[in-house]
mmCIF file of C-alpha atoms in Angstrom:
data_model
loop_
_atom_site.group_PDB
_atom_site.id
_atom_site.type_symbol
_atom_site.label_atom_id
_atom_site.label_comp_id
_atom_site.label_asym_id
_atom_site.label_seq_id
_atom_site.Cartn_x
_atom_site.Cartn_y
_atom_site.Cartn_z
ATOM 1 C CA MET A 1267 -30.018 10.304 -15.089
ATOM 2 C CA PRO A 1268 -26.931 12.143 -14.281
ATOM 3 C CA THR A 1269 -24.058 9.876 -13.915
ATOM 4 C CA VAL A 1270 -21.187 10.250 -11.286
ATOM 5 C CA ALA A 1271 -18.259 8.352 -11.700
ATOM 6 C CA LEU A 1272 -15.435 7.787 -8.497
ATOM 7 C CA ALA A 1273 -11.689 7.397 -9.760
ATOM 8 C CA ILE A 1274 -9.935 5.041 -7.897
ATOM 9 C CA THR A 1275 -6.258 3.831 -7.442
ATOM 10 C CA ASP A 1276 -4.285 2.066 -4.868
ATOM 11 C CA GLY A 1277 -3.568 4.298 -1.757
ATOM 12 C CA MET A 1278 -6.728 6.273 -1.669
ATOM 13 C CA LEU A 1279 -7.860 8.106 1.484
ATOM 14 C CA HIS A 1280 -10.485 5.892 2.609
ATOM 15 C CA LEU A 1281 -12.544 8.605 4.268
ATOM 16 C CA GLU A 1282 -13.175 10.801 1.220
ATOM 17 C CA LEU A 1283 -13.981 7.881 -0.934
ATOM 18 C CA SER A 1284 -16.340 6.951 1.881
ATOM 19 C CA LEU A 1285 -17.854 10.388 1.812
ATOM 20 C CA ALA A 1286 -18.543 10.306 -2.326
ATOM 21 C CA CYS A 1287 -19.933 6.839 -1.996
ATOM 22 C CA GLU A 1288 -22.441 7.653 0.467
ATOM 23 C CA VAL A 1289 -23.484 11.303 -0.776
ATOM 24 C CA PHE A 1290 -23.504 9.710 -5.057
ATOM 25 C CA GLY A 1291 -23.862 5.866 -4.104
ATOM 26 C CA ALA A 1292 -26.542 5.589 -2.037
ATOM 27 C CA ASP A 1293 -29.463 4.856 -2.987
ATOM 28 C CA LEU A 1294 -31.644 8.445 -2.264
ATOM 29 C CA THR A 1295 -34.410 7.790 -5.023
ATOM 30 C CA HIS A 1296 -36.640 8.226 -2.205
ATOM 31 C CA ILE A 1297 -35.480 11.900 -1.557
ATOM 32 C CA ALA A 1298 -35.038 12.381 -5.265
ATOM 33 C CA ASN A 1299 -35.907 10.408 -7.988
ATOM 34 C CA PRO A 1300 -33.730 10.015 -10.252
ATOM 35 C CA TRP A 1301 -30.915 10.066 -8.074
ATOM 36 C CA TYR A 1302 -27.356 9.411 -9.766
ATOM 37 C CA ASP A 1303 -26.226 6.722 -11.695
ATOM 38 C CA PHE A 1304 -23.086 5.975 -9.514
ATOM 39 C CA SER A 1305 -20.556 3.282 -10.529
ATOM 40 C CA LEU A 1306 -16.203 2.851 -9.307
ATOM 41 C CA CYS A 1307 -13.451 3.346 -11.846
ATOM 42 C CA GLY A 1308 -10.042 1.833 -11.221
ATOM 43 C CA PRO A 1309 -7.562 0.082 -13.480
ATOM 44 C CA ARG A 1310 -7.897 -3.007 -11.440
ATOM 45 C CA ALA A 1311 -8.781 -4.251 -7.744
ATOM 46 C CA VAL A 1312 -7.357 -1.743 -5.504
ATOM 47 C CA GLN A 1313 -6.337 -1.832 -2.239
ATOM 48 C CA VAL A 1314 -7.481 0.847 0.026
ATOM 49 C CA ASP A 1315 -6.163 0.880 3.965
ATOM 50 C CA ARG A 1316 -7.110 -2.500 4.710
ATOM 51 C CA PHE A 1317 -9.921 -3.223 2.119
ATOM 52 C CA THR A 1318 -9.766 -4.447 -1.492
ATOM 53 C CA ILE A 1319 -12.252 -2.975 -3.834
ATOM 54 C CA GLU A 1320 -12.871 -4.186 -7.103
ATOM 55 C CA PRO A 1321 -14.103 -1.370 -10.065
ATOM 56 C CA ASP A 1322 -17.229 -1.692 -11.944
ATOM 57 C CA HIS A 1323 -15.516 -0.427 -14.870
ATOM 58 C CA GLY A 1324 -11.733 0.286 -16.061
ATOM 59 C CA LEU A 1325 -10.166 4.168 -15.890
ATOM 60 C CA ASP A 1326 -11.819 4.211 -19.529
ATOM 61 C CA HIS A 1327 -15.077 5.184 -18.361
ATOM 62 C CA LEU A 1328 -14.253 7.785 -16.759
ATOM 63 C CA ALA A 1329 -15.136 9.633 -20.382
ATOM 64 C CA HIS A 1330 -18.559 8.312 -20.066
ATOM 65 C CA ALA A 1331 -19.384 10.455 -16.875
ATOM 66 C CA ASP A 1332 -21.339 13.596 -16.311
ATOM 67 C CA THR A 1333 -19.052 13.879 -13.104
ATOM 68 C CA VAL A 1334 -16.060 12.373 -12.146
ATOM 69 C CA ILE A 1335 -14.657 12.442 -8.462
ATOM 70 C CA VAL A 1336 -11.268 12.046 -7.647
ATOM 71 C CA PRO A 1337 -10.359 11.019 -3.802
ATOM 72 C CA GLY A 1338 -6.920 12.153 -2.215
ATOM 73 C CA TRP A 1339 -4.562 9.564 -1.694
ATOM 74 C CA ALA A 1340 -1.871 9.170 0.976
ATOM 75 C CA ASP A 1341 1.333 9.306 -0.641
ATOM 76 C CA THR A 1342 1.798 12.465 -1.926
ATOM 77 C CA ASP A 1343 5.359 12.510 -2.081
ATOM 78 C CA GLN A 1344 4.752 10.424 -5.185
ATOM 79 C CA ASP A 1345 3.440 11.334 -8.827
ATOM 80 C CA PRO A 1346 -0.108 10.426 -9.080
ATOM 81 C CA PRO A 1347 -0.265 7.038 -11.361
ATOM 82 C CA ALA A 1348 -0.177 7.719 -14.713
ATOM 83 C CA ASP A 1349 -2.986 6.281 -16.026
ATOM 84 C CA LEU A 1350 -5.412 7.903 -13.771
ATOM 85 C CA VAL A 1351 -3.936 11.119 -14.513
ATOM 86 C CA ASP A 1352 -4.684 10.390 -18.497
ATOM 87 C CA ALA A 1353 -8.066 9.237 -17.769
ATOM 88 C CA VAL A 1354 -9.141 11.988 -15.757
ATOM 89 C CA ARG A 1355 -7.696 14.484 -18.418
ATOM 90 C CA ALA A 1356 -9.815 12.730 -21.232
ATOM 91 C CA ALA A 1357 -12.568 12.498 -19.062
ATOM 92 C CA HIS A 1358 -12.809 16.403 -18.620
ATOM 93 C CA ALA A 1359 -11.854 16.878 -22.604
ATOM 94 C CA ALA A 1360 -14.927 14.944 -23.158
ATOM 95 C CA GLY A 1361 -17.342 17.001 -21.445
ATOM 96 C CA ALA A 1362 -17.149 15.684 -17.844
ATOM 97 C CA ARG A 1363 -17.301 18.155 -14.551
ATOM 98 C CA VAL A 1364 -14.521 16.891 -12.636
ATOM 99 C CA ALA A 1365 -13.776 17.451 -8.778
ATOM 100 C CA SER A 1366 -11.165 16.566 -6.259
ATOM 101 C CA LEU A 1367 -11.432 15.680 -2.538
ATOM 102 C CA CYS A 1368 -8.579 17.028 -0.435
ATOM 103 C CA THR A 1369 -5.031 15.493 -2.187
ATOM 104 C CA GLY A 1370 -7.051 14.616 -5.340
ATOM 105 C CA ALA A 1371 -6.101 18.212 -6.114
ATOM 106 C CA PHE A 1372 -2.749 16.498 -7.197
ATOM 107 C CA VAL A 1373 -4.045 14.316 -9.922
ATOM 108 C CA LEU A 1374 -5.906 16.893 -11.304
ATOM 109 C CA ALA A 1375 -2.871 19.647 -11.290
ATOM 110 C CA ALA A 1376 -1.187 16.688 -12.655
ATOM 111 C CA ALA A 1377 -3.539 16.609 -15.593
ATOM 112 C CA GLY A 1378 -3.620 20.399 -16.405
ATOM 113 C CA LEU A 1379 -7.265 21.270 -15.710
ATOM 114 C CA LEU A 1380 -5.998 23.696 -12.708
ATOM 115 C CA ASP A 1381 -3.592 25.578 -15.258
ATOM 116 C CA GLY A 1382 -4.308 29.639 -14.650
ATOM 117 C CA LYS A 1383 -6.836 28.522 -11.965
ATOM 118 C CA ARG A 1384 -7.565 28.984 -8.479
ATOM 119 C CA ALA A 1385 -7.775 25.943 -6.521
ATOM 120 C CA THR A 1386 -7.027 24.249 -3.347
ATOM 121 C CA THR A 1387 -6.351 21.311 -1.238
ATOM 122 C CA HIS A 1388 -6.044 20.048 2.383
ATOM 123 C CA TRP A 1389 -4.164 23.158 4.289
ATOM 124 C CA ALA A 1390 -1.015 20.719 4.788
ATOM 125 C CA HIS A 1391 -0.349 19.831 1.397
ATOM 126 C CA THR A 1392 -0.951 23.344 -0.417
ATOM 127 C CA ARG A 1393 2.479 24.465 -0.051
ATOM 128 C CA GLU A 1394 3.747 21.427 -1.729
ATOM 129 C CA LEU A 1395 0.936 21.775 -4.326
ATOM 130 C CA SER A 1396 1.673 25.098 -5.138
ATOM 131 C CA ARG A 1397 5.555 24.437 -5.437
ATOM 132 C CA ARG A 1398 4.778 21.539 -7.784
ATOM 133 C CA HIS A 1399 2.947 23.563 -9.621
ATOM 134 C CA PRO A 1400 3.648 27.428 -10.150
ATOM 135 C CA ASN A 1401 0.725 27.981 -12.831
ATOM 136 C CA ILE A 1402 -2.063 27.101 -10.067
ATOM 137 C CA THR A 1403 -3.302 29.599 -7.450
ATOM 138 C CA VAL A 1404 -3.401 27.704 -4.517
ATOM 139 C CA ASP A 1405 -5.363 28.736 -1.799
ATOM 140 C CA PRO A 1406 -5.234 27.454 1.528
ATOM 141 C CA ASP A 1407 -7.801 28.906 3.764
ATOM 142 C CA VAL A 1408 -11.078 27.838 1.859
ATOM 143 C CA LEU A 1409 -13.122 24.946 1.537
ATOM 144 C CA TYR A 1410 -13.471 24.517 -1.815
ATOM 145 C CA VAL A 1411 -13.067 26.390 -5.266
ATOM 146 C CA ASP A 1412 -15.739 25.994 -7.913
ATOM 147 C CA ASN A 1413 -14.194 26.625 -11.276
ATOM 148 C CA GLY A 1414 -17.552 25.587 -12.805
ATOM 149 C CA SER A 1415 -16.306 22.051 -14.631
ATOM 150 C CA VAL A 1416 -13.277 21.827 -12.168
ATOM 151 C CA LEU A 1417 -14.320 21.850 -8.397
ATOM 152 C CA THR A 1418 -11.801 21.655 -5.942
ATOM 153 C CA SER A 1419 -11.848 20.748 -1.866
ATOM 154 C CA ALA A 1420 -9.676 20.854 0.999
ATOM 155 C CA GLY A 1421 -9.756 17.538 3.277
ATOM 156 C CA LYS A 1422 -12.248 15.600 5.311
ATOM 157 C CA ALA A 1423 -14.967 17.818 6.415
ATOM 158 C CA ALA A 1424 -14.484 19.934 3.274
ATOM 159 C CA ALA A 1425 -15.041 17.071 1.459
ATOM 160 C CA MET A 1426 -18.401 16.655 2.384
ATOM 161 C CA ASP A 1427 -19.048 20.118 1.797
ATOM 162 C CA LEU A 1428 -17.977 19.675 -1.983
ATOM 163 C CA CYS A 1429 -20.500 16.729 -2.597
ATOM 164 C CA LEU A 1430 -23.387 18.580 -1.192
ATOM 165 C CA HIS A 1431 -22.640 21.628 -2.978
ATOM 166 C CA LEU A 1432 -22.856 19.157 -5.945
ATOM 167 C CA VAL A 1433 -25.769 18.081 -5.187
ATOM 168 C CA ARG A 1434 -26.884 21.419 -4.398
ATOM 169 C CA LEU A 1435 -26.360 22.328 -8.151
ATOM 170 C CA ASP A 1436 -27.818 19.513 -10.060
ATOM 171 C CA HIS A 1437 -30.727 19.577 -7.708
ATOM 172 C CA GLY A 1438 -31.068 22.580 -5.515
ATOM 173 C CA SER A 1439 -30.895 23.468 -2.232
ATOM 174 C CA THR A 1440 -34.220 21.444 -0.614
ATOM 175 C CA ILE A 1441 -32.461 18.266 -1.844
ATOM 176 C CA ALA A 1442 -29.288 19.332 -0.825
ATOM 177 C CA ASN A 1443 -30.402 19.839 2.979
ATOM 178 C CA LYS A 1444 -32.305 16.754 3.112
ATOM 179 C CA ILE A 1445 -29.141 14.734 2.080
ATOM 180 C CA ALA A 1446 -27.317 16.870 4.641
ATOM 181 C CA ARG A 1447 -29.933 16.350 7.418
ATOM 182 C CA ARG A 1448 -29.689 12.319 6.359
ATOM 183 C CA LEU A 1449 -26.017 12.640 7.218
ATOM 184 C CA VAL A 1450 -26.432 14.742 10.188
ATOM 185 C CA VAL A 1451 -23.850 17.614 8.643
ATOM 186 C CA PRO A 1452 -24.259 21.465 8.373
ATOM 187 C CA PRO A 1453 -26.611 22.166 5.160
ATOM 188 C CA HIS A 1454 -24.301 24.882 3.566
ATOM 189 C CA ARG A 1455 -20.917 26.018 4.490
ATOM 190 C CA ASP A 1456 -19.651 28.704 2.117
ATOM 191 C CA GLY A 1457 -16.601 27.082 -0.062
ATOM 192 C CA GLY A 1458 -15.003 30.980 0.702
ATOM 193 C CA GLN A 1459 -15.130 29.641 4.324
ATOM 194 C CA ALA A 1460 -11.680 29.254 6.007
ATOM 195 C CA GLN A 1461 -11.009 25.538 6.617
ATOM 196 C CA PHE A 1462 -10.060 26.147 10.159
ATOM 197 C CA ILE A 1463 -9.842 28.807 12.603
ATOM 198 C CA ALA A 1464 -6.761 29.917 14.445
ATOM 199 C CA THR A 1465 -7.871 31.511 17.538
ATOM 200 C CA PRO A 1466 -10.505 28.723 18.909
ATOM 201 C CA VAL A 1467 -13.688 30.292 19.429
ATOM 202 C CA PRO A 1468 -14.456 30.457 23.452
ATOM 203 C CA GLU A 1469 -17.290 28.385 24.530
ATOM 204 C CA PRO A 1470 -20.702 30.386 24.649
ATOM 205 C CA ARG A 1471 -20.756 31.066 27.921
ATOM 206 C CA ASN A 1472 -17.067 31.736 28.386
ATOM 207 C CA HIS A 1473 -17.145 35.180 26.272
ATOM 208 C CA PRO A 1474 -18.665 39.129 26.725
ATOM 209 C CA LEU A 1475 -20.717 38.532 23.153
ATOM 210 C CA THR A 1476 -22.911 35.525 23.629
ATOM 211 C CA ASP A 1477 -26.094 37.843 24.281
ATOM 212 C CA LEU A 1478 -24.981 40.484 21.354
ATOM 213 C CA PHE A 1479 -25.171 38.145 18.701
ATOM 214 C CA PRO A 1480 -28.532 36.970 18.785
ATOM 215 C CA TRP A 1481 -29.792 40.307 19.688
ATOM 216 C CA VAL A 1482 -27.662 41.743 16.102
ATOM 217 C CA LEU A 1483 -29.385 38.429 14.102
ATOM 218 C CA ALA A 1484 -32.892 39.883 15.093
ATOM 219 C CA ARG A 1485 -32.188 43.187 14.096
ATOM 220 C CA LEU A 1486 -30.507 42.717 10.738
ATOM 221 C CA ASP A 1487 -33.087 45.136 9.095
ATOM 222 C CA GLN A 1488 -32.018 48.036 11.111
ATOM 223 C CA PRO A 1489 -29.178 50.523 10.286
ATOM 224 C CA LEU A 1490 -26.674 49.067 12.843
ATOM 225 C CA THR A 1491 -23.342 50.690 13.882
ATOM 226 C CA VAL A 1492 -20.399 49.930 15.898
ATOM 227 C CA GLU A 1493 -21.506 52.178 18.426
ATOM 228 C CA ASP A 1494 -24.724 50.471 18.489
ATOM 229 C CA LEU A 1495 -23.391 47.039 19.172
ATOM 230 C CA ALA A 1496 -21.217 48.344 21.930
ATOM 231 C CA ARG A 1497 -23.551 50.247 23.412
ATOM 232 C CA GLN A 1498 -25.638 47.310 23.543
ATOM 233 C CA ALA A 1499 -22.324 44.880 24.938
ATOM 234 C CA ARG A 1500 -21.566 47.727 27.829
ATOM 235 C CA MET A 1501 -18.285 48.193 26.498
ATOM 236 C CA SER A 1502 -16.030 50.972 24.279
ATOM 237 C CA SER A 1503 -16.151 50.366 20.705
ATOM 238 C CA ARG A 1504 -12.260 49.708 20.955
ATOM 239 C CA HIS A 1505 -13.104 46.827 23.453
ATOM 240 C CA LEU A 1506 -15.993 45.212 21.245
ATOM 241 C CA GLY A 1507 -13.293 45.272 17.794
ATOM 242 C CA ARG A 1508 -10.897 43.184 20.435
ATOM 243 C CA HIS A 1509 -13.289 40.931 21.602
ATOM 244 C CA PHE A 1510 -14.642 40.540 17.729
ATOM 245 C CA LYS A 1511 -11.195 39.560 16.850
ATOM 246 C CA GLN A 1512 -10.776 37.271 19.552
ATOM 247 C CA VAL A 1513 -14.333 35.330 18.834
ATOM 248 C CA THR A 1514 -14.726 35.680 15.344
ATOM 249 C CA GLY A 1515 -11.593 36.224 13.918
ATOM 250 C CA THR A 1516 -12.610 39.607 12.022
ATOM 251 C CA THR A 1517 -13.770 42.773 12.576
ATOM 252 C CA PRO A 1518 -17.972 43.931 14.122
ATOM 253 C CA LEU A 1519 -18.810 45.378 10.573
ATOM 254 C CA GLN A 1520 -16.956 42.752 8.723
ATOM 255 C CA TRP A 1521 -19.012 40.120 10.765
ATOM 256 C CA LEU A 1522 -22.418 41.903 10.492
ATOM 257 C CA HIS A 1523 -21.882 42.329 6.921
ATOM 258 C CA THR A 1524 -21.348 38.588 6.803
ATOM 259 C CA GLN A 1525 -24.496 38.038 8.190
ATOM 260 C CA ARG A 1526 -26.256 40.542 6.165
ATOM 261 C CA ILE A 1527 -25.448 38.648 3.133
ATOM 262 C CA ARG A 1528 -25.596 35.115 4.503
ATOM 263 C CA HIS A 1529 -29.490 35.900 5.390
ATOM 264 C CA ALA A 1530 -29.481 37.540 1.963
ATOM 265 C CA GLN A 1531 -28.355 33.920 0.411
ATOM 266 C CA GLU A 1532 -31.208 32.365 2.740
ATOM 267 C CA LEU A 1533 -34.013 34.617 1.698
ATOM 268 C CA LEU A 1534 -33.230 34.298 -1.713
ATOM 269 C CA GLU A 1535 -33.348 30.649 -1.747
ATOM 270 C CA THR A 1536 -36.303 30.104 0.366
ATOM 271 C CA THR A 1537 -38.941 33.224 -0.757
ATOM 272 C CA ASP A 1538 -40.369 34.509 -4.138
ATOM 273 C CA ASP A 1539 -39.021 38.090 -2.106
ATOM 274 C CA THR A 1540 -38.155 40.947 -4.528
ATOM 275 C CA VAL A 1541 -34.279 42.014 -4.272
ATOM 276 C CA ASP A 1542 -35.750 45.368 -3.154
ATOM 277 C CA THR A 1543 -37.651 43.998 -0.172
ATOM 278 C CA ILE A 1544 -34.605 41.342 0.568
ATOM 279 C CA ALA A 1545 -32.070 44.736 0.490
ATOM 280 C CA SER A 1546 -34.582 46.287 3.084
ATOM 281 C CA THR A 1547 -34.932 43.248 5.648
ATOM 282 C CA THR A 1548 -31.106 42.456 5.581
ATOM 283 C CA GLY A 1549 -30.239 46.062 6.274
ATOM 284 C CA MET A 1550 -28.502 46.475 2.759
ATOM 285 C CA GLY A 1551 -31.157 49.813 2.111
ATOM 286 C CA THR A 1552 -31.124 49.416 -1.395
ATOM 287 C CA ALA A 1553 -31.185 46.670 -4.473
ATOM 288 C CA THR A 1554 -28.478 48.600 -5.800
ATOM 289 C CA THR A 1555 -26.573 47.978 -2.579
ATOM 290 C CA LEU A 1556 -27.303 44.792 -2.111
ATOM 291 C CA ARG A 1557 -26.522 43.558 -5.630
ATOM 292 C CA ARG A 1558 -23.085 45.301 -5.297
ATOM 293 C CA HIS A 1559 -22.126 43.767 -1.755
ATOM 294 C CA PHE A 1560 -23.604 40.488 -2.589
ATOM 295 C CA ALA A 1561 -21.827 40.187 -6.257
ATOM 296 C CA ARG A 1562 -18.688 41.335 -4.633
ATOM 297 C CA THR A 1563 -18.855 38.966 -1.638
ATOM 298 C CA VAL A 1564 -20.408 35.699 -3.351
ATOM 299 C CA GLY A 1565 -19.153 36.096 -6.597
ATOM 300 C CA VAL A 1566 -22.591 36.228 -8.528
ATOM 301 C CA PRO A 1567 -25.192 38.945 -8.369
ATOM 302 C CA PRO A 1568 -28.279 37.859 -5.982
ATOM 303 C CA ASP A 1569 -30.523 37.066 -9.501
ATOM 304 C CA THR A 1570 -28.261 34.508 -10.549
ATOM 305 C CA TYR A 1571 -28.082 33.229 -7.251
ATOM 306 C CA ARG A 1572 -31.435 32.746 -6.720
ATOM 307 C CA ARG A 1573 -31.907 30.635 -10.231
ATOM 308 C CA THR A 1574 -28.864 28.573 -9.380
ATOM 309 C CA PHE A 1575 -29.711 27.893 -5.602
ATOM 310 C CA ARG A 1576 -33.582 28.242 -5.308
ATOM 311 C CA ALA A 1577 -35.287 25.512 -3.297
ATOM 312 C CA GLN A 1578 -36.797 23.380 -5.983
ATOM 313 C CA PRO A 1579 -39.672 20.822 -5.517
ATOM 314 C CA LEU A 1580 -39.184 17.253 -4.665
ATOM 315 C CA ILE A 1581 -38.965 14.893 -7.824
ATOM 316 C CA THR A 1582 -40.522 11.431 -7.323
ATOM 317 C CA SER A 1583 -41.346 9.033 -9.799
ATOM 318 C CA PRO A 1584 -44.901 8.415 -11.092
ATOM 319 C CA THR A 1585 -45.230 5.508 -9.687
ATOM 320 C CA GLN A 1586 -44.049 6.192 -6.540
ATOM 321 C CA PRO A 1587 -45.736 8.564 -3.847
ATOM 322 C CA GLN A 1588 -43.675 10.812 -2.296
ATOM 323 C CA GLN A 1589 -42.182 9.486 0.834
ATOM 324 C CA THR A 1590 -40.378 11.376 4.022
ATOM 325 C CA PRO A 1591 -36.441 10.715 4.092
ATOM 326 C CA PRO A 1592 -35.217 9.337 7.175
ATOM 327 C CA GLN A 1593 -34.719 11.399 10.096
#
């Protein structure tokens, strides 16, 4: 049974802490059995907002966990507690996968776990994280960063994205999607997705691309051009580009490329189609083209992605029948 330890100390942000407890600490054996052996680890009873939390173990217990999660805390003007930093560093040295939620990245940075790596935190604190730790490549425009044994997330909802990403790594996409459905949240948002959109997306009926998007998504297998999209939208290519920038923040071709890659991800997770077939279905033409663009966009080849995120059958106890998860 995989073990997850949540490192807690005074002043932790209650939302990020609660999200981790809800994903890893709830009894979800009706969805995947075994689930996680979850514990709270802290130096003593800690104060989180108006609540006092009694940990299950001391901070030294972090070194016995497979995964250590460090929530953020409010007072980032102060250095993180030395005992917490030392315990997280020791846990990683002992082989634990360490993930920070929101400003918990400051703890990982102080422990030296982010030196020479790319990382993120809540966008409002990325400049300060970069100032204090110049050896870290701080990316303010992503939801989370996965460096293998060290992961960091932005704040609030992005913390849930990282938690579900960890579940996906451990149990596969089918289980992660079931957990997301239970929590009524999006099942999968790429870590590279922007933390926020500077230009608000208009309501669906308030912009001229409303009918174009579903038309394109139904024809991803076809070699569409900007001229094809402009013709369907009944506007010039220049006007189309302007509207795309306003609505999506990107160009028509980049948006189309992203949709092809996302559709390829879905097919790799949920079907046995060959890479050649998926390349044709997504409009990439050949397997070679798909592999090149997929690796450049996602960071791994299609075959590696499939092995990592392939939907897996629901695991149940030998003595318990498979149950339907609550809606």
